[in-house]
């Protein structure tokens, strides 16, 4: 009879130990899943080179900089004159904030672009391509890998140079070593400055759906289309000082009314991703008439993935976090109960020991024939 009870008790302890082991294993798996999800968030944040211009421009400068982009609705694009006026207003705003550019340097770097469809004819064929007219330091914000030649720049004396992507290069010439070769675009002559590869990340591959394209100066694109209204600037990008929160974003919103301003710096931070999760359901609805360029669509895709990974991290970390809270509370309660019981016992034991020591001293003095304190 007694043996059966002992066996039942042993079985209960064994089952309890097995449950604890399974529970610990489940928490370990969830913690590993949470770690993997957080690594996913980090990986998404480092996917696109187009979002790193702010960090590269800031370098070792102690002043905080922010990278922003403004996208204009269809029919409300800007002109080169508008960009010039904004730069003048920006210089005045920075001066008011006592922000001065370093010697032979600048406090900000910007770029702008618009696009149109063109017909191009090369030495090996013709094609209808998407031409992106660029100004400012466009290729600083979009450091596409050069396969040959060089980028075009605002420092070029002439605006008859173009940069082809690989797809356009193969369709027009059947190769990529094309520096100095001539082609016609909408019947006008141009020279190839270089050939670039489009970004190879998964997001850009999904966002860029064109069948080849080229980059030319914005002034050349205006000349081809005949007027700035049909070649309007629909994307403006800048890296500028941001000494206090929303300083840079506020300047762009004030000067580009109607446009959508996106702050790329800190775009994959916890606060921004939590905001995205809260508005995730309505993210796909567009009411402002903005058509994003492919690089912004790629950024939004990686942003979506990062938010999903963050949600997965929060979800898988919920149970371990609750378990940690429960174990902490139980440990505190047990410690409190232990101290509540043992501390008085220790105090009583110390008092009793002290009393015994005093009595032993009294008896020792009495046995030695010494006069006791109460006999003096």
CSV table of C-alpha atoms in Angstrom, one decimal:
chain,number,residue,atom,x,y,z
A,1,UNK,CA,0.0,0.0,0.0
A,2,UNK,CA,2.7,2.4,1.0
A,3,UNK,CA,4.8,1.4,-2.0
A,4,UNK,CA,1.9,2.3,-4.3
A,5,UNK,CA,1.6,5.8,-2.8
A,6,UNK,CA,5.3,6.4,-3.2
A,7,UNK,CA,5.2,5.3,-6.8
A,8,UNK,CA,2.2,7.6,-7.5
A,9,UNK,CA,4.0,10.5,-5.9
A,10,UNK,CA,7.1,9.8,-8.0
A,11,UNK,CA,5.0,9.7,-11.1
A,12,UNK,CA,3.4,13.0,-10.3
A,13,UNK,CA,6.9,14.6,-9.8
A,14,UNK,CA,8.0,13.1,-13.1
A,15,UNK,CA,5.0,14.5,-14.9
A,16,UNK,CA,5.6,17.9,-13.3
A,17,UNK,CA,9.2,17.9,-14.4
A,18,UNK,CA,8.2,16.9,-17.9
A,19,UNK,CA,5.7,19.8,-18.1
A,20,UNK,CA,8.3,22.2,-16.9
A,21,UNK,CA,10.8,20.9,-19.4
A,22,UNK,CA,8.2,21.2,-22.3
A,23,UNK,CA,7.2,24.7,-21.1
A,24,UNK,CA,10.9,25.8,-20.9
A,25,UNK,CA,11.5,24.4,-24.4
A,26,UNK,CA,8.5,26.3,-25.8
A,27,UNK,CA,9.8,29.5,-24.4
A,28,UNK,CA,13.2,28.9,-25.8
A,29,UNK,CA,11.7,28.3,-29.3
A,30,UNK,CA,9.6,31.5,-29.0
A,31,UNK,CA,12.7,33.5,-27.9
A,32,UNK,CA,14.7,32.1,-30.9
A,33,UNK,CA,11.8,33.1,-33.2
A,34,UNK,CA,11.7,36.6,-31.7
A,35,UNK,CA,15.5,36.9,-32.3
A,36,UNK,CA,15.1,35.8,-35.9
A,37,UNK,CA,12.3,38.4,-36.4
A,38,UNK,CA,14.4,41.2,-34.9
A,39,UNK,CA,17.2,40.2,-37.3
A,40,UNK,CA,14.7,40.5,-40.1
A,41,UNK,CA,13.8,44.0,-39.0
A,42,UNK,CA,17.5,44.9,-39.0
A,43,UNK,CA,18.1,43.3,-42.4
A,44,UNK,CA,15.2,45.3,-43.9
A,45,UNK,CA,16.7,48.5,-42.6
A,46,UNK,CA,20.0,47.9,-44.4
A,47,UNK,CA,18.5,46.6,-47.7
A,48,UNK,CA,18.4,49.9,-49.7
A,49,UNK,CA,21.4,52.0,-50.5
A,50,UNK,CA,19.1,54.9,-51.4
A,51,UNK,CA,18.3,55.4,-47.7
A,52,UNK,CA,21.9,55.9,-46.5
A,53,UNK,CA,22.7,59.3,-48.0
A,54,UNK,CA,22.2,61.0,-44.7
A,55,UNK,CA,24.7,58.9,-42.8
A,56,UNK,CA,27.3,59.2,-45.6
A,57,UNK,CA,26.9,63.0,-45.7
A,58,UNK,CA,27.1,63.5,-42.0
A,59,UNK,CA,30.3,61.5,-41.5
A,60,UNK,CA,32.0,62.5,-38.3
A,61,UNK,CA,30.0,65.8,-38.0
A,62,UNK,CA,28.5,66.2,-34.6
A,63,UNK,CA,25.5,68.1,-36.0
A,64,UNK,CA,22.6,65.9,-36.6
A,65,UNK,CA,21.4,65.5,-40.2
A,66,UNK,CA,18.2,64.1,-41.7
A,67,UNK,CA,17.5,62.6,-45.2
A,68,UNK,CA,14.1,63.5,-46.6
A,69,UNK,CA,12.2,63.2,-49.8
A,70,UNK,CA,9.1,65.0,-51.1
A,71,UNK,CA,6.8,63.5,-53.8
A,72,UNK,CA,4.5,65.8,-55.7
A,73,UNK,CA,1.0,64.8,-56.9
A,74,UNK,CA,0.4,64.4,-60.6
A,75,UNK,CA,-0.2,67.8,-62.2
A,76,UNK,CA,1.5,69.7,-59.3
A,77,UNK,CA,5.1,69.1,-60.1
A,78,UNK,CA,7.8,71.7,-59.6
A,79,UNK,CA,10.2,73.4,-62.0
A,80,UNK,CA,14.0,74.1,-61.7
A,81,UNK,CA,13.1,77.7,-60.8
A,82,UNK,CA,11.0,76.4,-57.9
A,83,UNK,CA,13.9,74.4,-56.6
A,84,UNK,CA,16.2,77.5,-56.8
A,85,UNK,CA,13.7,79.5,-54.8
A,86,UNK,CA,13.5,76.8,-52.2
A,87,UNK,CA,17.3,76.7,-51.9
A,88,UNK,CA,17.3,80.5,-51.2
A,89,UNK,CA,14.5,80.1,-48.6
A,90,UNK,CA,16.4,77.2,-47.0
A,91,UNK,CA,19.7,79.2,-46.8
A,92,UNK,CA,17.7,81.9,-45.0
A,93,UNK,CA,16.1,79.4,-42.6
A,94,UNK,CA,19.5,77.8,-41.7
A,95,UNK,CA,21.0,81.3,-41.1
A,96,UNK,CA,18.1,82.2,-38.8
A,97,UNK,CA,19.0,79.1,-36.8
A,98,UNK,CA,22.7,80.1,-36.6
A,99,UNK,CA,23.7,77.2,-38.7
A,100,UNK,CA,26.7,78.0,-40.9
A,101,UNK,CA,28.2,76.0,-43.6
A,102,UNK,CA,31.9,74.9,-43.2
A,103,UNK,CA,34.5,76.6,-45.3
A,104,UNK,CA,34.3,75.4,-48.9
A,105,UNK,CA,31.4,73.2,-47.9
A,106,UNK,CA,27.7,73.0,-47.6
A,107,UNK,CA,25.1,72.3,-44.9
A,108,UNK,CA,22.9,70.3,-47.3
A,109,UNK,CA,22.9,68.2,-50.4
A,110,UNK,CA,19.9,67.8,-52.6
A,111,UNK,CA,18.6,66.3,-55.9
A,112,UNK,CA,15.5,66.3,-57.9
A,113,UNK,CA,14.0,64.2,-60.7
A,114,UNK,CA,11.1,63.8,-63.1
A,115,UNK,CA,10.4,61.2,-65.8
A,116,UNK,CA,8.9,60.9,-69.3
A,117,UNK,CA,8.8,58.4,-72.1
A,118,UNK,CA,11.2,58.7,-75.0
A,119,UNK,CA,12.1,56.9,-78.2
A,120,UNK,CA,15.8,56.1,-78.4
A,121,UNK,CA,17.8,54.7,-81.3
A,122,UNK,CA,21.3,53.2,-80.9
A,123,UNK,CA,23.8,51.4,-83.0
A,124,UNK,CA,22.1,48.1,-82.7
A,125,UNK,CA,18.4,48.9,-82.4
A,126,UNK,CA,15.7,51.2,-81.0
A,127,UNK,CA,13.4,51.1,-78.0
A,128,UNK,CA,10.8,53.1,-76.1
A,129,UNK,CA,12.4,53.9,-72.7
A,130,UNK,CA,11.6,55.7,-69.5
A,131,UNK,CA,13.9,58.7,-69.2
A,132,UNK,CA,14.6,60.1,-65.8
A,133,UNK,CA,15.6,63.8,-65.9
A,134,UNK,CA,17.9,64.5,-62.9
A,135,UNK,CA,19.4,67.5,-61.2
A,136,UNK,CA,21.5,68.2,-58.2
A,137,UNK,CA,23.5,65.3,-56.8
A,138,UNK,CA,21.1,62.6,-57.9
A,139,UNK,CA,23.6,59.8,-58.0
A,140,UNK,CA,24.8,60.6,-54.5
A,141,UNK,CA,21.3,59.6,-53.3
A,142,UNK,CA,21.1,56.8,-55.9
A,143,UNK,CA,24.6,55.3,-56.1
A,144,UNK,CA,23.9,52.8,-58.9
A,145,UNK,CA,26.7,50.5,-59.7
A,146,UNK,CA,28.7,51.7,-62.8
A,147,UNK,CA,29.3,49.0,-65.4
A,148,UNK,CA,31.3,51.4,-67.5
A,149,UNK,CA,31.9,55.1,-67.9
A,150,UNK,CA,30.7,57.6,-65.4
A,151,UNK,CA,27.6,59.4,-64.0
A,152,UNK,CA,26.3,62.7,-65.3
A,153,UNK,CA,26.7,65.7,-63.1
A,154,UNK,CA,25.4,69.2,-62.7
A,155,UNK,CA,29.0,70.3,-63.3
A,156,UNK,CA,28.9,69.0,-66.9
A,157,UNK,CA,29.3,71.8,-69.4
A,158,UNK,CA,26.8,70.3,-71.8
A,159,UNK,CA,23.6,68.5,-71.2
A,160,UNK,CA,23.9,66.0,-74.0
A,161,UNK,CA,25.2,63.1,-71.9
A,162,UNK,CA,23.0,60.2,-70.8
A,163,UNK,CA,23.5,57.2,-68.5
A,164,UNK,CA,21.9,54.0,-69.7
A,165,UNK,CA,20.9,51.1,-67.5
A,166,UNK,CA,22.0,47.6,-68.6
A,167,UNK,CA,18.6,46.7,-70.1
A,168,UNK,CA,18.6,49.8,-72.4
A,169,UNK,CA,22.3,49.3,-73.2
A,170,UNK,CA,21.7,45.8,-74.5
A,171,UNK,CA,18.6,46.7,-76.4
A,172,UNK,CA,20.2,49.7,-78.1
A,173,UNK,CA,23.8,48.6,-78.6
A,174,UNK,CA,24.1,44.9,-77.6
A,175,UNK,CA,26.7,45.5,-74.9
A,176,UNK,CA,27.7,47.7,-71.9
A,177,UNK,CA,31.1,49.2,-72.8
A,178,UNK,CA,29.5,52.2,-74.5
A,179,UNK,CA,31.3,55.3,-73.2
A,180,UNK,CA,31.3,58.0,-75.9
A,181,UNK,CA,29.0,56.2,-78.3
A,182,UNK,CA,26.2,58.3,-79.9
A,183,UNK,CA,22.5,57.7,-79.9
A,184,UNK,CA,19.4,59.8,-80.7
A,185,UNK,CA,16.6,60.4,-78.3
A,186,UNK,CA,13.4,61.8,-79.8
A,187,UNK,CA,15.5,62.6,-82.8
A,188,UNK,CA,18.1,64.6,-81.0
A,189,UNK,CA,21.8,63.5,-80.6
A,190,UNK,CA,23.2,62.4,-77.3
A,191,UNK,CA,26.4,60.7,-76.0
A,192,UNK,CA,26.6,57.8,-73.6
A,193,UNK,CA,28.4,58.8,-70.4
A,194,UNK,CA,28.1,55.4,-68.7
A,195,UNK,CA,26.1,52.3,-68.1
A,196,UNK,CA,24.7,51.3,-64.7
A,197,UNK,CA,23.2,48.3,-63.1
A,198,UNK,CA,19.9,48.7,-61.3
A,199,UNK,CA,19.8,47.9,-57.6
A,200,UNK,CA,19.9,44.1,-57.1
A,201,UNK,CA,17.9,43.9,-53.8
A,202,UNK,CA,14.6,42.0,-53.7
A,203,UNK,CA,12.5,45.1,-53.1
A,204,UNK,CA,13.8,47.1,-56.1
A,205,UNK,CA,13.5,44.0,-58.4
A,206,UNK,CA,9.8,44.0,-57.5
A,207,UNK,CA,9.3,47.7,-57.6
A,208,UNK,CA,11.1,48.4,-60.9
A,209,UNK,CA,8.9,47.1,-63.6
A,210,UNK,CA,10.3,49.0,-66.6
A,211,UNK,CA,12.0,47.4,-69.6
A,212,UNK,CA,15.0,49.6,-69.6
A,213,UNK,CA,15.6,53.2,-69.0
A,214,UNK,CA,18.1,56.1,-69.0
A,215,UNK,CA,19.1,59.1,-67.0
A,216,UNK,CA,19.7,62.5,-68.5
A,217,UNK,CA,19.9,66.0,-67.1
A,218,UNK,CA,16.6,67.7,-66.2
A,219,UNK,CA,17.3,70.5,-68.6
A,220,UNK,CA,17.7,68.1,-71.5
A,221,UNK,CA,14.4,66.4,-70.6
A,222,UNK,CA,12.7,69.8,-70.7
A,223,UNK,CA,14.3,70.5,-74.0
A,224,UNK,CA,13.0,67.2,-75.5
A,225,UNK,CA,9.5,67.6,-74.2
A,226,UNK,CA,9.3,71.3,-75.1
A,227,UNK,CA,7.9,72.6,-71.8
A,228,UNK,CA,8.5,72.1,-68.1
A,229,UNK,CA,4.8,71.3,-67.4
A,230,UNK,CA,5.1,67.9,-69.2
A,231,UNK,CA,8.5,67.3,-67.6
A,232,UNK,CA,7.7,68.4,-64.1
A,233,UNK,CA,9.9,67.6,-61.1
A,234,UNK,CA,7.9,65.1,-59.0
A,235,UNK,CA,10.6,64.0,-56.6
A,236,UNK,CA,12.9,66.2,-54.5
A,237,UNK,CA,15.4,64.7,-52.1
A,238,UNK,CA,17.7,66.4,-49.5
A,239,UNK,CA,20.1,65.8,-46.7
A,240,UNK,CA,20.0,68.8,-44.3
A,241,UNK,CA,20.6,69.7,-40.6
A,242,UNK,CA,17.9,68.6,-38.2
A,243,UNK,CA,19.0,70.0,-34.9
A,244,UNK,CA,15.5,69.5,-33.3
A,245,UNK,CA,12.8,67.0,-34.0
A,246,UNK,CA,10.8,67.7,-37.2
A,247,UNK,CA,12.8,70.8,-38.0
A,248,UNK,CA,13.9,69.6,-41.5
A,249,UNK,CA,10.5,68.0,-42.2
A,250,UNK,CA,8.7,71.2,-41.3
A,251,UNK,CA,10.7,73.3,-43.7
A,252,UNK,CA,9.9,70.9,-46.6
A,253,UNK,CA,6.2,70.8,-45.7
A,254,UNK,CA,6.1,74.6,-45.6
A,255,UNK,CA,7.8,75.0,-49.0
A,256,UNK,CA,6.3,72.1,-50.9
A,257,UNK,CA,2.6,72.4,-50.1
A,258,UNK,CA,0.5,69.6,-51.5
A,259,UNK,CA,3.5,67.2,-51.6
A,260,UNK,CA,4.1,64.2,-49.4
A,261,UNK,CA,7.2,64.5,-47.3
A,262,UNK,CA,8.9,61.3,-46.1
A,263,UNK,CA,11.7,61.3,-43.6
A,264,UNK,CA,14.1,58.5,-44.5
A,265,UNK,CA,16.4,58.9,-41.6
A,266,UNK,CA,15.1,56.7,-38.8
A,267,UNK,CA,12.6,55.2,-41.1
A,268,UNK,CA,13.2,51.7,-39.7
A,269,UNK,CA,13.3,52.7,-36.0
A,270,UNK,CA,11.0,51.2,-33.5
A,271,UNK,CA,8.8,54.3,-33.1
A,272,UNK,CA,8.2,54.7,-36.9
A,273,UNK,CA,7.5,51.0,-37.4
A,274,UNK,CA,5.0,51.0,-34.5
A,275,UNK,CA,3.2,54.0,-36.2
A,276,UNK,CA,3.2,52.0,-39.4
A,277,UNK,CA,1.6,49.0,-37.7
A,278,UNK,CA,-1.1,51.1,-36.2
A,279,UNK,CA,-2.1,52.4,-39.7
A,280,UNK,CA,-1.2,49.3,-41.6
A,281,UNK,CA,-4.8,48.5,-42.7
A,282,UNK,CA,-5.2,51.9,-44.6
A,283,UNK,CA,-1.7,52.1,-46.0
A,284,UNK,CA,-2.6,51.0,-49.5
A,285,UNK,CA,-5.2,53.6,-49.9
A,286,UNK,CA,-3.9,56.6,-51.9
A,287,UNK,CA,-5.9,59.9,-52.0
A,288,UNK,CA,-3.2,62.5,-52.6
A,289,UNK,CA,-2.6,61.8,-56.3
A,290,UNK,CA,1.1,60.9,-55.8
A,291,UNK,CA,2.7,58.3,-58.0
A,292,UNK,CA,5.9,57.1,-56.3
A,293,UNK,CA,9.1,56.5,-58.2
A,294,UNK,CA,10.4,52.9,-58.1
A,295,UNK,CA,12.9,53.6,-55.3
A,296,UNK,CA,10.2,54.9,-53.0
A,297,UNK,CA,8.0,51.9,-53.8
A,298,UNK,CA,11.0,49.7,-52.9
A,299,UNK,CA,11.4,51.6,-49.6
A,300,UNK,CA,7.7,51.1,-48.8
A,301,UNK,CA,7.9,47.4,-49.5
A,302,UNK,CA,10.9,46.9,-47.2
A,303,UNK,CA,9.2,49.1,-44.6
A,304,UNK,CA,6.1,46.8,-44.8
A,305,UNK,CA,8.3,43.7,-44.3
A,306,UNK,CA,10.1,45.4,-41.4
A,307,UNK,CA,6.8,46.1,-39.7
A,308,UNK,CA,5.6,42.5,-40.2
A,309,UNK,CA,8.9,41.2,-38.7
A,310,UNK,CA,8.4,43.6,-35.8
A,311,UNK,CA,4.9,42.3,-35.2
A,312,UNK,CA,6.2,38.8,-35.3
A,313,UNK,CA,8.8,39.7,-32.7
A,314,UNK,CA,6.2,41.2,-30.4
A,315,UNK,CA,3.9,38.2,-30.9
A,316,UNK,CA,6.6,35.6,-30.2
A,317,UNK,CA,8.0,37.5,-27.3
A,318,UNK,CA,4.7,38.0,-25.6
A,319,UNK,CA,4.6,34.5,-23.9
A,320,UNK,CA,8.2,34.6,-22.7
A,321,UNK,CA,7.7,38.1,-21.4
A,322,UNK,CA,4.6,37.1,-19.5
A,323,UNK,CA,6.4,34.1,-18.1
A,324,UNK,CA,9.3,36.3,-17.0
A,325,UNK,CA,6.9,38.6,-15.2
A,326,UNK,CA,5.1,35.7,-13.5
A,327,UNK,CA,8.4,34.2,-12.4
A,328,UNK,CA,9.7,37.5,-11.1
A,329,UNK,CA,6.5,38.1,-9.1
A,330,UNK,CA,6.6,34.6,-7.7
A,331,UNK,CA,10.3,35.0,-6.8
A,332,UNK,CA,9.6,38.3,-5.0
A,333,UNK,CA,6.6,36.8,-3.1
A,334,UNK,CA,8.7,33.8,-2.0
A,335,UNK,CA,11.6,36.0,-1.0
A,336,UNK,CA,9.2,38.2,1.0
A,337,UNK,CA,7.7,35.2,2.8
A,338,UNK,CA,11.1,33.7,3.5
A,339,UNK,CA,12.4,36.9,4.9
A,340,UNK,CA,9.2,37.5,6.9
A,341,UNK,CA,9.7,34.2,8.5
A,342,UNK,CA,13.4,33.9,8.9
A,343,UNK,CA,14.3,37.4,9.8
A,344,UNK,CA,12.3,37.4,13.1
A,345,UNK,CA,13.8,34.0,13.8
A,346,UNK,CA,17.3,35.3,13.2
A,347,UNK,CA,16.6,38.3,15.5
A,348,UNK,CA,15.2,36.1,18.2
A,349,UNK,CA,18.1,33.7,17.9
A,350,UNK,CA,20.5,36.6,18.2
A,351,UNK,CA,18.8,38.0,21.2
A,352,UNK,CA,18.7,34.6,22.9
A,353,UNK,CA,22.3,34.1,22.1
A,354,UNK,CA,23.2,37.5,23.6
A,355,UNK,CA,21.2,36.7,26.8
A,356,UNK,CA,22.9,33.3,27.2
A,357,UNK,CA,26.3,35.0,26.8
A,358,UNK,CA,25.5,37.5,29.5
A,359,UNK,CA,24.3,34.7,31.9
A,360,UNK,CA,27.4,32.7,31.2
A,361,UNK,CA,29.5,35.7,32.0
A,362,UNK,CA,27.6,36.2,35.3
A,363,UNK,CA,28.0,32.6,36.3
A,364,UNK,CA,31.7,32.7,35.4
A,365,UNK,CA,32.2,35.7,37.6
A,366,UNK,CA,30.3,34.1,40.5
A,367,UNK,CA,32.3,31.0,40.3
A,368,UNK,CA,35.5,33.0,40.4
A,369,UNK,CA,34.3,34.7,43.6
A,370,UNK,CA,34.1,38.1,42.1
A,371,UNK,CA,31.7,40.7,43.4
A,372,UNK,CA,28.5,40.9,41.3
A,373,UNK,CA,27.3,44.3,40.1
A,374,UNK,CA,24.1,44.1,42.2
A,375,UNK,CA,26.2,43.5,45.4
A,376,UNK,CA,28.3,46.7,45.2
